CSV table of C-alpha atoms and ligand atoms in Angstrom, one decimal:
chain,number,residue,atom,x,y,z
A,1,MET,CA,25.9,14.0,-3.3
A,2,THR,CA,22.4,13.6,-4.8
A,3,ASP,CA,20.5,16.9,-4.5
A,4,ILE,CA,17.1,15.5,-3.5
A,5,PRO,CA,15.3,18.8,-3.0
A,6,ALA,CA,16.2,20.0,-6.5
A,7,ILE,CA,15.2,16.6,-8.0
A,8,LEU,CA,11.8,16.7,-6.3
A,9,GLU,CA,11.1,20.3,-7.4
A,10,ASP,CA,12.0,19.3,-11.0
A,11,ILE,CA,9.8,16.2,-10.9
A,12,ALA,CA,6.8,18.2,-9.4
A,13,ALA,CA,7.3,20.9,-12.2
A,14,ALA,CA,7.4,18.2,-14.9
A,15,MET,CA,4.2,16.5,-13.5
A,16,ALA,CA,2.4,19.9,-13.4
A,17,GLN,CA,2.8,20.0,-17.2
A,18,GLU,CA,1.2,16.6,-17.8
A,19,THR,CA,-2.2,16.9,-19.3
A,20,GLU,CA,-3.0,13.1,-19.5
A,21,ARG,CA,-3.4,12.4,-15.7
A,22,GLY,CA,-5.3,9.1,-15.8
A,23,ARG,CA,-8.7,8.4,-14.3
A,24,VAL,CA,-9.7,8.9,-10.6
A,25,ALA,CA,-11.2,5.7,-9.1
A,26,ASP,CA,-15.0,6.0,-8.9
A,27,TYR,CA,-16.1,2.5,-7.9
A,28,ILE,CA,-15.7,3.8,-4.3
A,29,PRO,CA,-18.0,6.9,-4.7
A,30,GLU,CA,-16.2,8.9,-2.0
A,31,LEU,CA,-12.8,8.6,-3.8
A,32,SER,CA,-14.3,10.1,-7.0
A,33,LYS,CA,-14.5,13.5,-5.3
A,34,VAL,CA,-10.7,13.9,-5.1
A,35,ASP,CA,-9.2,16.7,-7.3
A,36,PRO,CA,-7.3,15.0,-10.1
A,37,SER,CA,-4.8,17.9,-10.4
A,38,ARG,CA,-3.1,17.0,-7.1
A,39,PHE,CA,0.4,15.8,-7.1
A,40,GLY,CA,2.7,15.3,-4.1
A,41,ILE,CA,6.1,13.6,-3.5
A,42,ALA,CA,8.1,13.0,-0.3
A,43,VAL,CA,11.4,11.3,0.4
A,44,ALA,CA,12.4,10.2,3.9
A,45,THR,CA,16.1,9.4,4.4
A,46,GLY,CA,17.9,7.6,7.2
A,47,ASP,CA,19.1,10.8,8.8
A,48,GLY,CA,15.6,11.7,9.8
A,49,ARG,CA,15.0,14.2,7.0
A,50,VAL,CA,11.9,14.4,5.0
A,51,VAL,CA,12.1,16.3,1.7
A,52,SER,CA,9.0,17.0,-0.3
A,53,ALA,CA,7.4,18.9,-3.2
A,54,GLY,CA,3.9,19.6,-4.4
A,55,ASP,CA,0.9,18.6,-2.3
A,56,ALA,CA,3.0,16.4,0.0
A,57,ALA,CA,1.3,17.6,3.2
A,58,LEU,CA,-2.3,16.9,2.0
A,59,PRO,CA,-3.8,13.6,3.4
A,60,PHE,CA,-5.2,11.1,0.8
A,61,SER,CA,-6.8,7.7,1.1
A,62,ILE,CA,-3.9,5.2,1.2
A,63,GLN,CA,-6.1,2.3,0.2
A,64,SER,CA,-4.0,-0.8,-0.7
A,65,VAL,CA,-0.8,0.8,0.5
A,66,SER,CA,-2.1,-0.2,3.9
A,67,LYS,CA,-1.6,-3.9,2.9
A,68,VAL,CA,2.2,-3.7,3.6
A,69,PHE,CA,1.6,-2.4,7.1
A,70,THR,CA,-1.0,-5.1,7.9
A,71,LEU,CA,1.2,-7.8,6.4
A,72,SER,CA,4.1,-6.7,8.6
A,73,LEU,CA,1.8,-7.0,11.7
A,74,ALA,CA,0.4,-10.3,10.6
A,75,LEU,CA,3.9,-11.8,10.1
A,76,GLY,CA,4.8,-10.5,13.6
A,77,ARG,CA,1.7,-12.3,15.1
A,78,LEU,CA,1.7,-15.6,13.1
A,79,GLY,CA,5.2,-15.8,11.6
A,80,ASP,CA,5.6,-18.2,8.8
A,81,ALA,CA,2.2,-19.8,9.6
A,82,CYS,CA,0.8,-17.0,7.5
A,83,TRP,CA,2.0,-18.7,4.4
A,84,ALA,CA,-0.4,-21.6,4.9
A,85,ARG,CA,-3.2,-19.2,4.2
A,86,VAL,CA,-1.8,-16.9,1.5
A,87,GLY,CA,0.8,-17.4,-1.2
A,88,ARG,CA,3.8,-15.4,-2.4
A,89,GLU,CA,3.4,-15.4,-6.2
A,90,PRO,CA,2.3,-12.6,-8.4
A,91,SER,CA,-1.2,-13.0,-9.6
A,92,GLY,CA,-1.1,-11.5,-13.1
A,93,ASP,CA,-4.7,-10.5,-12.5
A,94,PRO,CA,-6.4,-7.3,-11.3
A,95,PHE,CA,-6.4,-6.5,-7.6
A,96,ASN,CA,-10.0,-7.6,-7.1
A,97,SER,CA,-10.0,-10.7,-9.3
A,98,ILE,CA,-12.2,-13.6,-8.2
A,99,VAL,CA,-11.3,-16.2,-10.9
A,100,GLN,CA,-8.1,-17.5,-9.4
A,101,LEU,CA,-9.5,-18.1,-5.9
A,102,GLU,CA,-11.7,-21.0,-6.8
A,103,ALA,CA,-8.9,-22.8,-8.7
A,104,ASP,CA,-6.6,-22.2,-5.8
A,105,ASP,CA,-9.0,-23.5,-3.1
A,106,GLY,CA,-9.5,-20.2,-1.5
A,107,ILE,CA,-5.8,-19.5,-0.9
A,108,PRO,CA,-5.0,-16.1,-2.5
A,109,ARG,CA,-1.9,-15.8,-4.6
A,110,ASN,CA,-0.3,-13.1,-2.4
A,111,PRO,CA,-1.1,-10.8,0.5
A,112,LEU,CA,-1.1,-7.6,-1.7
A,113,ILE,CA,-4.2,-8.4,-3.8
A,114,ASN,CA,-7.5,-7.8,-2.1
A,115,ALA,CA,-8.3,-11.5,-1.3
A,116,GLY,CA,-4.8,-11.9,0.3
A,117,ALA,CA,-5.1,-8.7,2.3
A,118,ILE,CA,-8.6,-9.8,3.5
A,119,VAL,CA,-6.9,-13.0,4.9
A,120,VAL,CA,-4.3,-10.8,6.5
A,121,SER,CA,-7.0,-8.7,8.2
A,122,ASP,CA,-8.6,-11.9,9.4
A,123,ILE,CA,-5.3,-12.9,11.0
A,124,LEU,CA,-5.2,-9.5,12.8
A,125,LEU,CA,-8.7,-10.0,14.0
A,126,ALA,CA,-7.9,-13.2,16.0
A,127,GLU,CA,-8.8,-12.7,19.7
A,128,ARG,CA,-9.8,-9.1,19.0
A,129,THR,CA,-12.9,-7.1,18.1
A,130,PRO,CA,-12.7,-5.2,14.7
A,131,GLU,CA,-12.2,-2.0,16.7
A,132,GLU,CA,-9.3,-3.4,18.5
A,133,ALA,CA,-7.7,-4.7,15.3
A,134,VAL,CA,-8.1,-1.3,13.6
A,135,SER,CA,-6.6,0.4,16.7
A,136,ALA,CA,-3.6,-2.0,16.5
A,137,ILE,CA,-3.1,-1.1,12.8
A,138,LEU,CA,-3.4,2.6,13.5
A,139,GLY,CA,-1.1,2.4,16.5
A,140,PHE,CA,1.6,0.7,14.3
A,141,VAL,CA,1.3,3.2,11.5
A,142,ARG,CA,1.3,6.2,13.9
A,143,GLN,CA,4.5,4.8,15.6
A,144,ALA,CA,6.2,4.3,12.3
A,145,ALA,CA,5.4,7.8,11.1
A,146,GLU,CA,5.9,9.3,14.5
A,147,ASP,CA,2.6,11.0,14.1
A,148,ASP,CA,-0.4,10.4,16.4
A,149,GLY,CA,-2.7,12.5,14.2
A,150,ILE,CA,-3.1,9.7,11.6
A,151,ASP,CA,-6.6,8.2,11.4
A,152,PHE,CA,-9.0,6.5,9.0
A,153,ASP,CA,-11.6,8.6,7.1
A,154,GLY,CA,-15.0,7.4,8.2
A,155,ALA,CA,-16.8,8.7,5.0
A,156,VAL,CA,-14.4,6.7,2.8
A,157,ALA,CA,-14.8,3.5,4.9
A,158,THR,CA,-18.6,3.8,4.8
A,159,SER,CA,-18.6,4.5,1.1
A,160,GLU,CA,-16.4,1.4,0.5
A,161,SER,CA,-18.5,-0.8,2.7
A,162,ASP,CA,-21.7,0.4,1.0
A,163,THR,CA,-20.4,-0.6,-2.4
A,164,GLY,CA,-18.0,-3.4,-1.5
A,165,TYR,CA,-19.8,-6.3,-3.3
A,166,ARG,CA,-16.7,-7.8,-4.9
A,167,ASN,CA,-14.7,-7.8,-1.6
A,168,ARG,CA,-17.7,-9.4,0.1
A,169,ALA,CA,-17.7,-12.1,-2.7
A,170,LEU,CA,-14.0,-12.7,-2.1
A,171,ALA,CA,-14.5,-12.9,1.7
A,172,HIS,CA,-17.5,-15.1,1.6
A,173,PHE,CA,-15.8,-17.5,-0.8
A,174,MET,CA,-12.8,-17.7,1.4
A,175,ARG,CA,-15.0,-18.3,4.5
A,176,ALA,CA,-16.7,-21.2,2.6
A,177,ALA,CA,-13.2,-22.6,1.7
A,178,GLY,CA,-12.2,-22.4,5.4
A,179,ASN,CA,-9.6,-19.7,4.9
A,180,LEU,CA,-11.4,-17.0,6.9
A,181,HIS,CA,-11.8,-17.7,10.6
A,182,HIS,CA,-14.3,-15.0,11.4
A,183,ASP,CA,-17.6,-13.7,10.1
A,184,PRO,CA,-16.8,-12.1,6.8
A,185,GLU,CA,-18.5,-8.9,7.9
A,186,GLU,CA,-16.2,-8.6,10.9
A,187,THR,CA,-13.1,-9.2,8.8
A,188,LEU,CA,-14.3,-6.7,6.2
A,189,ALA,CA,-15.0,-4.1,9.0
A,190,VAL,CA,-11.2,-4.2,9.6
A,191,TYR,CA,-10.3,-4.3,5.9
A,192,PHE,CA,-12.5,-1.4,4.8
A,193,ARG,CA,-11.2,0.8,7.6
A,194,GLN,CA,-7.5,0.0,7.1
A,195,CYS,CA,-7.9,0.9,3.4
A,196,ALA,CA,-9.6,4.2,4.4
A,197,ILE,CA,-6.5,5.4,6.5
A,198,ALA,CA,-5.7,8.9,5.4
A,199,MET,CA,-2.1,10.0,5.2
A,200,SER,CA,0.0,12.7,3.5
A,201,CYS,CA,3.0,11.8,1.3
A,202,GLU,CA,5.2,13.1,4.2
A,203,GLN,CA,3.5,10.8,6.7
A,204,LEU,CA,3.6,7.8,4.4
A,205,ALA,CA,7.2,8.3,3.5
A,206,LYS,CA,8.1,8.3,7.2
A,207,ALA,CA,5.9,5.3,7.9
A,208,GLY,CA,7.7,3.3,5.1
A,209,ARG,CA,11.2,3.9,6.6
A,210,MET,CA,11.1,0.5,8.3
A,211,PHE,CA,11.2,-1.2,4.9
A,212,ALA,CA,14.1,0.9,3.7
A,213,PHE,CA,16.2,0.6,6.9
A,214,ALA,CA,15.9,-3.1,7.8
A,215,GLY,CA,13.1,-2.7,10.3
A,216,HIS,CA,14.2,0.6,11.8
A,217,THR,CA,13.0,4.2,11.2
A,218,GLY,CA,16.6,5.1,10.6
A,219,PRO,CA,20.1,3.8,11.3
A,220,GLY,CA,20.5,3.4,15.1
A,221,SER,CA,16.8,3.8,15.9
A,222,ALA,CA,14.5,1.3,17.6
A,223,GLU,CA,13.5,-1.8,15.6
A,224,LEU,CA,9.8,-1.8,14.5
A,225,ILE,CA,10.0,-5.1,12.6
A,226,THR,CA,12.8,-7.6,12.2
A,227,PRO,CA,15.2,-7.1,9.3
A,228,ALA,CA,14.0,-10.5,7.8
A,229,ARG,CA,10.4,-9.2,7.8
A,230,ALA,CA,11.4,-6.0,6.1
A,231,ARG,CA,13.2,-7.9,3.4
A,232,ARG,CA,10.3,-10.2,2.8
A,233,VAL,CA,7.8,-7.4,2.6
A,234,ASN,CA,10.1,-5.6,0.1
A,235,SER,CA,10.3,-8.7,-2.0
A,236,LEU,CA,6.6,-9.0,-2.2
A,237,MET,CA,6.3,-5.3,-3.0
A,238,MET,CA,8.7,-5.9,-5.9
A,239,THR,CA,6.9,-8.9,-7.3
A,240,CYS,CA,3.2,-8.2,-6.4
A,241,GLY,CA,2.9,-4.6,-5.3
A,242,HIS,CA,1.3,-3.3,-8.5
A,243,TYR,CA,-1.0,-6.2,-9.4
A,244,ASP,CA,-0.7,-7.0,-13.1
A,245,GLY,CA,1.4,-3.9,-13.5
A,246,SER,CA,4.1,-5.3,-11.2
A,247,GLY,CA,6.4,-6.4,-14.0
A,248,GLU,CA,6.2,-3.1,-15.8
A,249,PHE,CA,6.9,-1.2,-12.5
A,250,ALA,CA,10.0,-3.3,-11.8
A,251,PHE,CA,11.1,-2.7,-15.4
A,252,GLU,CA,10.6,1.0,-15.4
A,253,VAL,CA,11.3,2.0,-11.7
A,254,GLY,CA,13.2,-0.9,-10.3
A,255,LEU,CA,12.1,-0.4,-6.7
A,256,PRO,CA,9.8,-2.4,-4.4
A,257,GLY,CA,6.6,-0.5,-4.3
A,258,LYS,CA,2.9,-0.7,-3.3
A,259,SER,CA,0.1,1.2,-5.0
A,260,GLY,CA,-3.4,2.1,-3.9
A,261,VAL,CA,-6.5,3.2,-5.8
A,262,GLY,CA,-6.4,6.5,-4.0
A,263,GLY,CA,-3.4,7.3,-6.2
A,264,GLY,CA,-0.7,6.8,-3.6
A,265,ILE,CA,2.5,4.7,-4.1
A,266,LEU,CA,5.0,3.8,-1.4
A,267,ALA,CA,8.4,2.9,-3.0
A,268,ILE,CA,11.5,1.7,-1.1
A,269,ALA,CA,15.1,2.3,-2.0
A,270,PRO,CA,16.7,-0.2,0.4
A,271,GLY,CA,19.4,1.4,2.6
A,272,LYS,CA,18.7,4.8,1.1
A,273,ALA,CA,15.1,6.2,1.4
A,274,SER,CA,11.4,5.6,1.7
A,275,ILE,CA,9.4,7.5,-1.0
A,276,ALA,CA,5.7,8.4,-1.2
A,277,VAL,CA,4.0,9.8,-4.2
A,278,TRP,CA,0.4,10.7,-4.8
A,279,SER,CA,-1.6,11.7,-7.8
A,280,PRO,CA,-5.2,10.5,-7.9
A,281,GLY,CA,-5.5,9.6,-11.6
A,282,LEU,CA,-4.9,5.9,-12.3
A,283,ASN,CA,-3.6,4.0,-15.4
A,284,ALA,CA,-5.4,1.1,-17.0
A,285,VAL,CA,-4.3,-1.4,-14.3
A,286,GLY,CA,-5.3,0.8,-11.4
A,287,ASN,CA,-1.9,2.3,-10.4
A,288,SER,CA,-1.3,6.1,-10.2
A,289,ARG,CA,-0.3,7.3,-13.6
A,290,LEU,CA,1.7,10.3,-12.6
A,291,GLY,CA,3.0,8.6,-9.5
A,292,THR,CA,4.6,5.9,-11.6
A,293,MET,CA,6.0,8.4,-14.0
A,294,ALA,CA,7.5,10.5,-11.1
A,295,LEU,CA,9.1,7.4,-9.6
A,296,GLU,CA,10.6,6.5,-13.0
A,297,LEU,CA,12.2,10.0,-13.1
A,298,LEU,CA,13.3,9.8,-9.5
A,299,ALA,CA,14.9,6.3,-9.9
A,300,ARG,CA,16.7,7.5,-13.0
A,301,LYS,CA,18.0,10.8,-11.5
A,302,THR,CA,19.2,9.2,-8.3
A,303,GLY,CA,20.4,5.8,-9.6
A,304,TRP,CA,18.4,4.2,-6.8
A,305,SER,CA,17.0,1.2,-8.8
A,306,VAL,CA,17.9,-2.0,-7.0
A,307,PHE,CA,19.0,-3.3,-10.4
A,308,GLY,CA,21.8,-0.7,-10.8
A,309,GLY,CA,22.4,1.7,-13.6
A,310,MET,CA,20.8,5.1,-14.1
B,1,LIG,N1,-10.0,-0.7,-0.8
B,1,LIG,C1,-9.8,-1.0,-2.1
B,1,LIG,C2,-10.6,-2.2,-2.5
B,1,LIG,O1,-10.7,-3.1,-1.8
B,1,LIG,C3,-8.3,-1.3,-2.3
B,1,LIG,C4,-7.9,-1.6,-3.7
B,1,LIG,C5,-6.7,-0.9,-4.1
B,1,LIG,O2,-6.2,0.1,-3.5
B,1,LIG,N2,-6.1,-1.3,-5.2
B,1,LIG,O3,-11.2,-2.3,-3.6
């Protein structure tokens, strides 16, 4: 039997020794205020347990990790018709890249880069106001985490909107190409607030259980998304969840995962656990430096890599 509590304590102790912690994102001014010495990790298993170590109860800005929850909702609303508006291939480019969009006629490569996630937000906005769409996203995340206290951070959302020129460029280009169905400002009002959702590692690990347990929060519990949808979101996390660091993450960790510039990563060990880590310092491609290292250690110590081996 794998001793998860001891493994997590070991990992947190090892991470506390790390002096090279990466760079905290500062292109969203509000995010630059976060203490780079933070580190948290939580593991939610199918028996309803959540084991954690470090700063796992402190909320952080989940940023792009939100994209897996909005994608799940959009697939529930539109089904396979989503794939006419967004692709399923890794981009090999940074998360906010503009260059591919024009070559691809305004169809983003995948739903986990910014352009693709903005299309997904646009799908969730259909027949709703931005406030209603944001409420639907929050309701889904709260239900998955079994925690009604989860909300978005208004200061982060405002900070992102005030400086979101690249995301506006992406949204306006896609509107011109016919791939946004709403005023870009309305779509971005959803996107910026979903990215500003604040959650702790413990809350995020619980919210991710649907991907680990075929759509359920645990074996025998109610179905939140269909098993097919959970499988598809996992496959996209594996191929596209870390932008142009996705190949390296699959190589070193071997789990479907989604990162955010707030320093959080959600990783899924199918059938076994949902894992959330947080450390605000990022590596060169915008993924949490210590979060990635911690997941490498966890995958090695548990043998959870989907590719087998230790
Ligand atoms: N909200 C961020 C942005 O749009 C999300 C990016 C990320 O987490 N990688 O720039």
